[in-house]
PDB file of C-alpha atoms in Angstrom:
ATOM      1  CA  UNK A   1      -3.668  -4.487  28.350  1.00  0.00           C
ATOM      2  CA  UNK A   2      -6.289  -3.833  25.843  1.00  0.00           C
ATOM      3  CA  UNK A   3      -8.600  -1.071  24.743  1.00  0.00           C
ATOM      4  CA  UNK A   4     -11.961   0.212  23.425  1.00  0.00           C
ATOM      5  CA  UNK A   5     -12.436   2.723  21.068  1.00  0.00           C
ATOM      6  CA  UNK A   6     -16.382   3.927  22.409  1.00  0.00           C
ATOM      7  CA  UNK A   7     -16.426   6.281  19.367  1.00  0.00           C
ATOM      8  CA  UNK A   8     -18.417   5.138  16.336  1.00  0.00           C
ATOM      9  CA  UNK A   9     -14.934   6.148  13.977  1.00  0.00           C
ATOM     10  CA  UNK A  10     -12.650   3.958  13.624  1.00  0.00           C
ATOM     11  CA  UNK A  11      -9.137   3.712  14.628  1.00  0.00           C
ATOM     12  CA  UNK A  12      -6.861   1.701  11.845  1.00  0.00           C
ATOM     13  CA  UNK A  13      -3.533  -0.049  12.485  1.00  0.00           C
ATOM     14  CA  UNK A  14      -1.458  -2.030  11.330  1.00  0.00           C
ATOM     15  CA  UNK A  15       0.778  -4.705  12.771  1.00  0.00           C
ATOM     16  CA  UNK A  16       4.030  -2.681  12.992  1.00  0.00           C
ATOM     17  CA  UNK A  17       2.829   0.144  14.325  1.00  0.00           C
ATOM     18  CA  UNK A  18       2.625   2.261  17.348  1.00  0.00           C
ATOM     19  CA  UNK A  19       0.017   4.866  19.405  1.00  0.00           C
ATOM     20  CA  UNK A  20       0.773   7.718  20.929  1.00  0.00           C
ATOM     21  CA  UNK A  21      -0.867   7.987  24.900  1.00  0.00           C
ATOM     22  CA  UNK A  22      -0.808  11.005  26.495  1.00  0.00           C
ATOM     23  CA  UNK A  23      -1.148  10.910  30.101  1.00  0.00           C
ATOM     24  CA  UNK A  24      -3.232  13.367  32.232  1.00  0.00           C
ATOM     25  CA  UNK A  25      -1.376  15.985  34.323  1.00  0.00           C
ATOM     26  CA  UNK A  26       1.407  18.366  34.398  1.00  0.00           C
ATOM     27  CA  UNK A  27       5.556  17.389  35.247  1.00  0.00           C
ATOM     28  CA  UNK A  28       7.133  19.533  37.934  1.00  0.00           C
ATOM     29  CA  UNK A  29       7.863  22.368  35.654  1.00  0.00           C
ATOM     30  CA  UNK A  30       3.636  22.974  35.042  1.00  0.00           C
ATOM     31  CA  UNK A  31       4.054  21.789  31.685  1.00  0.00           C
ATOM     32  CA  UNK A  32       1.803  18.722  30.233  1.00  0.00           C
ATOM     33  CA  UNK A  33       3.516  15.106  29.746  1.00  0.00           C
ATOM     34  CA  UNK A  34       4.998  14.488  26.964  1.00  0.00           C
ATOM     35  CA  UNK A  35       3.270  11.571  24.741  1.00  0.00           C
ATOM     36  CA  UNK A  36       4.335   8.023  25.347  1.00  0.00           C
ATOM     37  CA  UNK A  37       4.750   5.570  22.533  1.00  0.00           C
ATOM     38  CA  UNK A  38       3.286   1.767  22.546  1.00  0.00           C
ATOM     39  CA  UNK A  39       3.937  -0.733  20.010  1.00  0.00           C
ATOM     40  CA  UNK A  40       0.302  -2.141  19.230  1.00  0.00           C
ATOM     41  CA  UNK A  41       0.469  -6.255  19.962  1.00  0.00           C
ATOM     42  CA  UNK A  42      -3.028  -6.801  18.416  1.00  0.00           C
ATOM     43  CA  UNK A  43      -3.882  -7.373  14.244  1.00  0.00           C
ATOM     44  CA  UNK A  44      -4.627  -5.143  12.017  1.00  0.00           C
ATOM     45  CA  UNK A  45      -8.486  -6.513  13.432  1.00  0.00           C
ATOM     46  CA  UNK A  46      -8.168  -5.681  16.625  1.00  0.00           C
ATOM     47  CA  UNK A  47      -7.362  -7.787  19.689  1.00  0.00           C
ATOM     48  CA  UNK A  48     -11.349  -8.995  19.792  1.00  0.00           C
ATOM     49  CA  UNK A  49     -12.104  -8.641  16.006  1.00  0.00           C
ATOM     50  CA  UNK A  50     -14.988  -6.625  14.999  1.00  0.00           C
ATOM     51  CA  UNK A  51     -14.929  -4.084  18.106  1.00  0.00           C
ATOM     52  CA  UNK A  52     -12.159  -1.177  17.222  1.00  0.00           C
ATOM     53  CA  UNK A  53     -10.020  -2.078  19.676  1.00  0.00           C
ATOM     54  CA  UNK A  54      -6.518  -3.051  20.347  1.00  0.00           C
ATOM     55  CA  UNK A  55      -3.815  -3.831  23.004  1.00  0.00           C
ATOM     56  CA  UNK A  56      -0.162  -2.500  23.769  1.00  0.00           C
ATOM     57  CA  UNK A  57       2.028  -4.141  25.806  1.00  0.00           C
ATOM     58  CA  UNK A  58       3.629  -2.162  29.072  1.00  0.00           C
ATOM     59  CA  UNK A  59       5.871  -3.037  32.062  1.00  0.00           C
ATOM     60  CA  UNK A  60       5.328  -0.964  34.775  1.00  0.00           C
ATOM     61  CA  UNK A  61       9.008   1.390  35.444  1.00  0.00           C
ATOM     62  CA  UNK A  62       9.724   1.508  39.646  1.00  0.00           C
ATOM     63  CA  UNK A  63      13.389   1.604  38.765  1.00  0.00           C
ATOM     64  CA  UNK A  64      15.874   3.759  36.526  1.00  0.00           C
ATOM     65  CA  UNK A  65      18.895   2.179  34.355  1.00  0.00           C
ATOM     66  CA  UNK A  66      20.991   2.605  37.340  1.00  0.00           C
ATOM     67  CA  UNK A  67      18.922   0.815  39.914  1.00  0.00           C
ATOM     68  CA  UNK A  68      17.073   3.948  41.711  1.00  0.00           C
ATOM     69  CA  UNK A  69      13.783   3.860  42.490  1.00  0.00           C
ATOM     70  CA  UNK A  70      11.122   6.219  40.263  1.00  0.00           C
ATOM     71  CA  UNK A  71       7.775   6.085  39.291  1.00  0.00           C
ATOM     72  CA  UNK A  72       7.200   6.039  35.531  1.00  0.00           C
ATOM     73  CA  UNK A  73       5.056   8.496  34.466  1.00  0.00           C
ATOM     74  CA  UNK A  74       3.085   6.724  31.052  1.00  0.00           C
ATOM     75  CA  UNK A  75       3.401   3.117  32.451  1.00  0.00           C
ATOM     76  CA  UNK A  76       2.029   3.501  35.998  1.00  0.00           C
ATOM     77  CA  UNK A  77      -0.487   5.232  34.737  1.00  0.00           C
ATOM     78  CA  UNK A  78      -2.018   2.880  32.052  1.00  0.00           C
ATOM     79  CA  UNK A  79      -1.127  -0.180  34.477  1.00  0.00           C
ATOM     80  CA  UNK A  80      -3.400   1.586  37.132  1.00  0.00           C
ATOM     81  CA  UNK A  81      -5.852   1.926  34.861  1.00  0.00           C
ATOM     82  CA  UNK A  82      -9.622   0.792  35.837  1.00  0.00           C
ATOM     83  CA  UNK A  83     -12.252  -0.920  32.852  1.00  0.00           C
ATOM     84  CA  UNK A  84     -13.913   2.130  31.846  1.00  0.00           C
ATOM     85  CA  UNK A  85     -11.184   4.782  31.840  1.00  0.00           C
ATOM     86  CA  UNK A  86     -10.948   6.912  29.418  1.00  0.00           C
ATOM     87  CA  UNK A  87      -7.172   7.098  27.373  1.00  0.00           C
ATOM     88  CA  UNK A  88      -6.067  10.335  25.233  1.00  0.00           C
ATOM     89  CA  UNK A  89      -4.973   8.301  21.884  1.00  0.00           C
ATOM     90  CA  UNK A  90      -3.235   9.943  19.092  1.00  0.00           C
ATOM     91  CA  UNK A  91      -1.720   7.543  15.840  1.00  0.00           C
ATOM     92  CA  UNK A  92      -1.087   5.312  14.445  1.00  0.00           C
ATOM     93  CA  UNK A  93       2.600   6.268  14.089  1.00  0.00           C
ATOM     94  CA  UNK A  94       5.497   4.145  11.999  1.00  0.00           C
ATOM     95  CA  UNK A  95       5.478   2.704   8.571  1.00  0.00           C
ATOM     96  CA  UNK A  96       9.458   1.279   9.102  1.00  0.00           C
ATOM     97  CA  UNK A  97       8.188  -1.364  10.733  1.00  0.00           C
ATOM     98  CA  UNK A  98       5.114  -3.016   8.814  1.00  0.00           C
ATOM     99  CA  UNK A  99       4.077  -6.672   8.293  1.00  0.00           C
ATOM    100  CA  UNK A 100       5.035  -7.988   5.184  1.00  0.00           C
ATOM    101  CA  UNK A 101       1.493  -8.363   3.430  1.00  0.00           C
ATOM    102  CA  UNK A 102       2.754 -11.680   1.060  1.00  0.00           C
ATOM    103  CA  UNK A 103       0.801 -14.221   3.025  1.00  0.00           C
ATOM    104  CA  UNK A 104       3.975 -16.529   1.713  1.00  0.00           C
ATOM    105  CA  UNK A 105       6.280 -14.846   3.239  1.00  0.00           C
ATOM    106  CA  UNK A 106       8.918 -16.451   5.845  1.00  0.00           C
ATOM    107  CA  UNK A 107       9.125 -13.723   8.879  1.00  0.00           C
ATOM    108  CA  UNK A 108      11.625 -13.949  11.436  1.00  0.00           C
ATOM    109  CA  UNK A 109      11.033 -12.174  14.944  1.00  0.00           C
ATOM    110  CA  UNK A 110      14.237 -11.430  16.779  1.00  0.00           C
ATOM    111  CA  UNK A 111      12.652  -9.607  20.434  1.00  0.00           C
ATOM    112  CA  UNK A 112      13.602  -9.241  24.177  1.00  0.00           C
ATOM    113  CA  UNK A 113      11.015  -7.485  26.613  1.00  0.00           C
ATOM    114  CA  UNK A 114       8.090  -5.706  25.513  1.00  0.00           C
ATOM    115  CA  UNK A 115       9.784  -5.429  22.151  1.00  0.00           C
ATOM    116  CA  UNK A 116       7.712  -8.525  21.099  1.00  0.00           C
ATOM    117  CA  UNK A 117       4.331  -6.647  21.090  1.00  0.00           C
ATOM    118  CA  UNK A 118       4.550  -6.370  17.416  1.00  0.00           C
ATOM    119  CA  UNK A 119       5.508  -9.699  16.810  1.00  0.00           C
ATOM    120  CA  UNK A 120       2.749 -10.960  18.734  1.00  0.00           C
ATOM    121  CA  UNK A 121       0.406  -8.258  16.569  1.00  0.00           C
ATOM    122  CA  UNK A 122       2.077 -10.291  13.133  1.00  0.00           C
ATOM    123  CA  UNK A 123       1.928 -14.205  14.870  1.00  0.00           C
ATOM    124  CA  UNK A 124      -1.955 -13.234  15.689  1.00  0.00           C
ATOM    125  CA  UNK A 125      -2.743 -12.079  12.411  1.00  0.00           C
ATOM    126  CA  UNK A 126      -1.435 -14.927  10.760  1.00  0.00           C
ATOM    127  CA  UNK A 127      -2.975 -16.950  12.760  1.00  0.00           C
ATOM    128  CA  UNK A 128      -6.132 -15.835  12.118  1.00  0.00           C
ATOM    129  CA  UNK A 129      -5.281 -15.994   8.789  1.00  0.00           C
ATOM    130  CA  UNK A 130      -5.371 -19.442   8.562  1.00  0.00           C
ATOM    131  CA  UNK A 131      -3.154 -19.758   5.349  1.00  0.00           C
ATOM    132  CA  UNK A 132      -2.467 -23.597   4.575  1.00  0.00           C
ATOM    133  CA  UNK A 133       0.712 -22.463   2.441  1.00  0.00           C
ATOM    134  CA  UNK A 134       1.505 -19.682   4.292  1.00  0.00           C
ATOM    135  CA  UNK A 135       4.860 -18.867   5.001  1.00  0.00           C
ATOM    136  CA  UNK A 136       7.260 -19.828   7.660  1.00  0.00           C
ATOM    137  CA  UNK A 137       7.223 -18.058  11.495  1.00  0.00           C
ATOM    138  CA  UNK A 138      10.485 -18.602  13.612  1.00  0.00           C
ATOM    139  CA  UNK A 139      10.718 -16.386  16.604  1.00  0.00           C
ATOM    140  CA  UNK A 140      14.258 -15.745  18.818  1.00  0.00           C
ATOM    141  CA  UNK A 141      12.237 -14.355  21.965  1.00  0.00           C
ATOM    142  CA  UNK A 142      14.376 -13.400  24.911  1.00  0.00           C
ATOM    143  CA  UNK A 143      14.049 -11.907  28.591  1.00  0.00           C
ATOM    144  CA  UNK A 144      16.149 -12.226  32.041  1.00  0.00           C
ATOM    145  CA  UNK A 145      13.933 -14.762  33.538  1.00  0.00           C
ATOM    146  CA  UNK A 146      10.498 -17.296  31.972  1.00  0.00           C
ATOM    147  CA  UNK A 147       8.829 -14.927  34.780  1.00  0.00           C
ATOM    148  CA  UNK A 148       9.483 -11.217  32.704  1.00  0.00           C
ATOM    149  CA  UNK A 149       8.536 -12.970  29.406  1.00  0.00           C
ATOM    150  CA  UNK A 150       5.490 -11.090  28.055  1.00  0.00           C
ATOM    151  CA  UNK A 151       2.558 -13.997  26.831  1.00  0.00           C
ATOM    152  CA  UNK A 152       4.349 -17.025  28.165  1.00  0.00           C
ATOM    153  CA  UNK A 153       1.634 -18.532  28.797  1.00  0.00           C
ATOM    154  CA  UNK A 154      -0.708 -17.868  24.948  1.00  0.00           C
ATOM    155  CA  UNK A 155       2.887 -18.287  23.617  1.00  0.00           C
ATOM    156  CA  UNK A 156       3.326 -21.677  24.388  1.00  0.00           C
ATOM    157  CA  UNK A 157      -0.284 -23.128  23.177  1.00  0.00           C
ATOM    158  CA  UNK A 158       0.421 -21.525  19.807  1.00  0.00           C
ATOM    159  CA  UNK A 159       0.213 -24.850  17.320  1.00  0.00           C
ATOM    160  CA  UNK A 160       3.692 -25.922  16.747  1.00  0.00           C
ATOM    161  CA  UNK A 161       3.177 -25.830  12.931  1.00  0.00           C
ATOM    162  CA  UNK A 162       2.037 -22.121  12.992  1.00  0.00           C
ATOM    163  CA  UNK A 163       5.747 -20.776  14.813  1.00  0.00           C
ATOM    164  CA  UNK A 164       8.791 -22.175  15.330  1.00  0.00           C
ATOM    165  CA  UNK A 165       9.980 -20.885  19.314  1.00  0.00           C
ATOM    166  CA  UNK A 166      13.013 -20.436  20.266  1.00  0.00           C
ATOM    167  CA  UNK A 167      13.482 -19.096  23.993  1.00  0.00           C
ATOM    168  CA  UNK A 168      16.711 -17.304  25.363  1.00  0.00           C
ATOM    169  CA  UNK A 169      16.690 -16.252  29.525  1.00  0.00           C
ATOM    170  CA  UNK A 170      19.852 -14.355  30.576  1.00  0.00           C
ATOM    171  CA  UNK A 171      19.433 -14.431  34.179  1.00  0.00           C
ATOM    172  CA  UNK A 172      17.536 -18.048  35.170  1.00  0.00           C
ATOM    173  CA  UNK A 173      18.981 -19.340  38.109  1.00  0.00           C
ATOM    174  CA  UNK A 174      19.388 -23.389  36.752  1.00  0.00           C
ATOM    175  CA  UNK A 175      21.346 -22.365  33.716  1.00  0.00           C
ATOM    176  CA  UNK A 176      24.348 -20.007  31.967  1.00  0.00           C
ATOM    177  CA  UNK A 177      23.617 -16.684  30.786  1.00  0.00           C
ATOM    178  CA  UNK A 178      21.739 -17.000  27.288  1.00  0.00           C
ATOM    179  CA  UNK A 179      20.822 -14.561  24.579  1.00  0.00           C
ATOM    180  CA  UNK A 180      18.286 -13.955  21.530  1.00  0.00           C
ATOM    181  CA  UNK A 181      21.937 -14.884  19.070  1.00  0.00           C
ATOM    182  CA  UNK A 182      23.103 -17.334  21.148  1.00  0.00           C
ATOM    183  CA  UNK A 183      19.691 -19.437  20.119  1.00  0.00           C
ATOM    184  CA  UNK A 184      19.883 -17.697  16.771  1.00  0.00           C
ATOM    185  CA  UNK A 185      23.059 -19.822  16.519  1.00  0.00           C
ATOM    186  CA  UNK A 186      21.980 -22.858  18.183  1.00  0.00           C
ATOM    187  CA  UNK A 187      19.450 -22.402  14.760  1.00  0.00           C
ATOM    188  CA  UNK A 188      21.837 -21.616  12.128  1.00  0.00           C
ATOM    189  CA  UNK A 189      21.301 -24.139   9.839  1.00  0.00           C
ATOM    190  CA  UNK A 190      17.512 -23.225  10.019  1.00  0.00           C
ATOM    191  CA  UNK A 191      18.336 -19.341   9.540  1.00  0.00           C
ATOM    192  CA  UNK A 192      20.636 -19.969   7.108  1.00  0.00           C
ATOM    193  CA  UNK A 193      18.270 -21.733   4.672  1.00  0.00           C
ATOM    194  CA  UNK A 194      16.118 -18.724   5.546  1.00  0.00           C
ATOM    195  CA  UNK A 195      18.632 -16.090   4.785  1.00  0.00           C
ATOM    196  CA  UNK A 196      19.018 -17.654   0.780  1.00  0.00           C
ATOM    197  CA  UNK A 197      15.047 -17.113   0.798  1.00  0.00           C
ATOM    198  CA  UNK A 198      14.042 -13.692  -0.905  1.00  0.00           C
ATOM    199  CA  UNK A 199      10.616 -14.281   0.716  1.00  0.00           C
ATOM    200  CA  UNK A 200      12.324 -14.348   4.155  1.00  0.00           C
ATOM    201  CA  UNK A 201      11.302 -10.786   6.262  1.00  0.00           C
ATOM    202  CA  UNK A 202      13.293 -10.016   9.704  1.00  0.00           C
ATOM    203  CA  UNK A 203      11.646  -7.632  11.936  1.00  0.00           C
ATOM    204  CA  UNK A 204      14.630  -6.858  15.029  1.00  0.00           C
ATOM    205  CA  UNK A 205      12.873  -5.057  18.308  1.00  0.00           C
ATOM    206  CA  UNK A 206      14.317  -4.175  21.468  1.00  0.00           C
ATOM    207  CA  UNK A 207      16.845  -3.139  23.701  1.00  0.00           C
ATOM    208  CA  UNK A 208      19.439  -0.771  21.581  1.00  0.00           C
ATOM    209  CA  UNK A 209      22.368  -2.843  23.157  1.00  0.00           C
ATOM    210  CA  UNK A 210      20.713  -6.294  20.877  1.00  0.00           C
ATOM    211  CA  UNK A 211      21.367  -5.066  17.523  1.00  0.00           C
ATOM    212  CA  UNK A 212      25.071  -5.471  17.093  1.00  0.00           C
ATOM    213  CA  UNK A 213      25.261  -8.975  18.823  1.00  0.00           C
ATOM    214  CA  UNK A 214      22.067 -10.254  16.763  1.00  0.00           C
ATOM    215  CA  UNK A 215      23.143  -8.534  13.719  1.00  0.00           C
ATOM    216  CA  UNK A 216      26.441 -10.750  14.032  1.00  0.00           C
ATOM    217  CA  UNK A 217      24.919 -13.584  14.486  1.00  0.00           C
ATOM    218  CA  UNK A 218      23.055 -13.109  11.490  1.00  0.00           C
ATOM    219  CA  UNK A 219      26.361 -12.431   9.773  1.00  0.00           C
ATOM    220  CA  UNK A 220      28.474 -15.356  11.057  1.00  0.00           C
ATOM    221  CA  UNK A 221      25.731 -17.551  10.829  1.00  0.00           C
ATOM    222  CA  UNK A 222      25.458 -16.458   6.607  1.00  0.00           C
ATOM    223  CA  UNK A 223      29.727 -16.547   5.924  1.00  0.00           C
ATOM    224  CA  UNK A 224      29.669 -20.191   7.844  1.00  0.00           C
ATOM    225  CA  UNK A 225      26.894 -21.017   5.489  1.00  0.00           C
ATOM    226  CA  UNK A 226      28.609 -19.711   2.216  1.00  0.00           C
ATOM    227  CA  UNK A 227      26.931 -16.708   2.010  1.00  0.00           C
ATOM    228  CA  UNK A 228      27.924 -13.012   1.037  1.00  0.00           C
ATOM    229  CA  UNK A 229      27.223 -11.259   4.057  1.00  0.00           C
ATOM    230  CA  UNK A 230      27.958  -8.038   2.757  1.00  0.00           C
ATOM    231  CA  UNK A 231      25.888  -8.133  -0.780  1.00  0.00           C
ATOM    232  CA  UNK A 232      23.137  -9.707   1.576  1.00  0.00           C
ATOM    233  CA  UNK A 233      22.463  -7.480   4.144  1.00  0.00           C
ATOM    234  CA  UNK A 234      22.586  -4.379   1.721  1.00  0.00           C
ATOM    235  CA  UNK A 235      19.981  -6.157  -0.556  1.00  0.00           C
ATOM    236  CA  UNK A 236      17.827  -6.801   2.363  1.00  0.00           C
ATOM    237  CA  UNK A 237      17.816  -3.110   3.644  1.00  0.00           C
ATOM    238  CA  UNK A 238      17.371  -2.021   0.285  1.00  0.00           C
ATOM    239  CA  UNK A 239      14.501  -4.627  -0.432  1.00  0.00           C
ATOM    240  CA  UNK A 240      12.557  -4.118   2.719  1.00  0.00           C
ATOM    241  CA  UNK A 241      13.367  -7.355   4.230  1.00  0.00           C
ATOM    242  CA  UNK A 242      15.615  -6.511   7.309  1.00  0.00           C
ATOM    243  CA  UNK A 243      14.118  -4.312  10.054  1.00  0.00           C
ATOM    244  CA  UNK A 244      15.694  -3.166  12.811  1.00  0.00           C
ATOM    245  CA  UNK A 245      14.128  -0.906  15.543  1.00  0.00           C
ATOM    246  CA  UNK A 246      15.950  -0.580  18.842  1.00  0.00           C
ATOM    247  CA  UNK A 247      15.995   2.286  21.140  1.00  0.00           C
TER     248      UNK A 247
END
């Protein structure tokens, strides 16, 4: 979903970050909702450049972890939403997360879910960009089925020499189970070459239960290729280069 800012001040971001919503209401104890945070999926320009707005990316909760059904509070709300409504925004939040600004620069998306709303926010703004030596995109992009992938459809009539796709569905009923590091793998000589590039940025999003098996794909993937895993993982974290955020 997308939205309007009708105020005449503006309302910066930048592709990394986040907004706060605060839905309307009390919970059961009387008290107001807490605030709900969405990863922005438009540039730094908005999703329609020139009109201070933006879009987040939400999937509606009916269920819990465990399988019961609830109702979630933040994401049937803004799903329900009409054109028109009016939103309580507070933000931009997060400056862990941020686009590299070297218009060079290889990034590498690593995303299940609704995690990719920031990677769309960085693929859109290079894109718009239009850099003829700009730097390599290569996305890992999973879900459980081509159905739950977020942008499916835009994704796939991106120009093939803008991003390099790689899709990864763990539940599809025609094939095995298949994760974001099982295609990271399947890449390895790609990532690899990558990895030895100090120009190379990886931005990690998703599911907290991702990070260790994409994190070891990155390091089997770098000791198959000859590379110090250990010397470079800590020179990416301490460079600004690896980014992890997982919850």
């Amino acid at each position: 979903m997308w939205c309007s800012n009708s105020s005449k001040l503006p309302f910066p971001v930048l592709e990394g970050q986040s907004i706060g919503v605060v839905p309307p209401g009390v919970d059961a104890s009387g008290k107001p909702h807490f605030v709900r945070q969405y990863s922005i999926a438009s540039p730094r320009d908005g999703e329609r450049p020139g009109y201070n707005n933006l879009s987040v990316t939400v999937k509606r909760v009916t269920v819990d972890h465990d399988g019961n059904p609830v109702r979630g509070v933040a994401s049937n709300y803004m799903c329900d939403l009409k054109k028109g409504d009016t939103v309580q925004v507070i933000g931009p939040f997060g400056s862990s997360f941020l686009m590299s600004n070297y218009a060079g620069s290889n990034i590498v998306m690593i995303c299940i879910g609704t995690g990719s709303a920031p990677m769309r926010a960085m693929t859109e703004y290079r894109r718009r960009l239009k850099e003829k030596n700009g730097g390599k995109l290569m996305l890992f992009f999973g879900a459980r089925t081509q159905q739950e992938l977020p942008y499916f459809g835009p994704l796939m009539n991106l120009p093939k020499d803008l991003i390099d796709v790689n899709l990864a569905f763990s539940r599809a009923s025609d094939a095995p189970r298949r994760y974001v590091q099982d295609a990271m793998c399947e890449r390895a000589a790609d990532v690899a070459a990558l990895l030895r590039r100090e120009e190379t940025y990886f931005y990690v999003r998703g599911l907290k239960g991702m990070e260790a098996g994409v994190l070891d794909a990155l390091r089997d993937i770098a000791v198959s290729n000859g590379l110090d895993w250990t010397a470079l993982v800590a020179r990416m974290k301490a460079e600004g280069r690896l980014h992890l955020e997982t919850y």
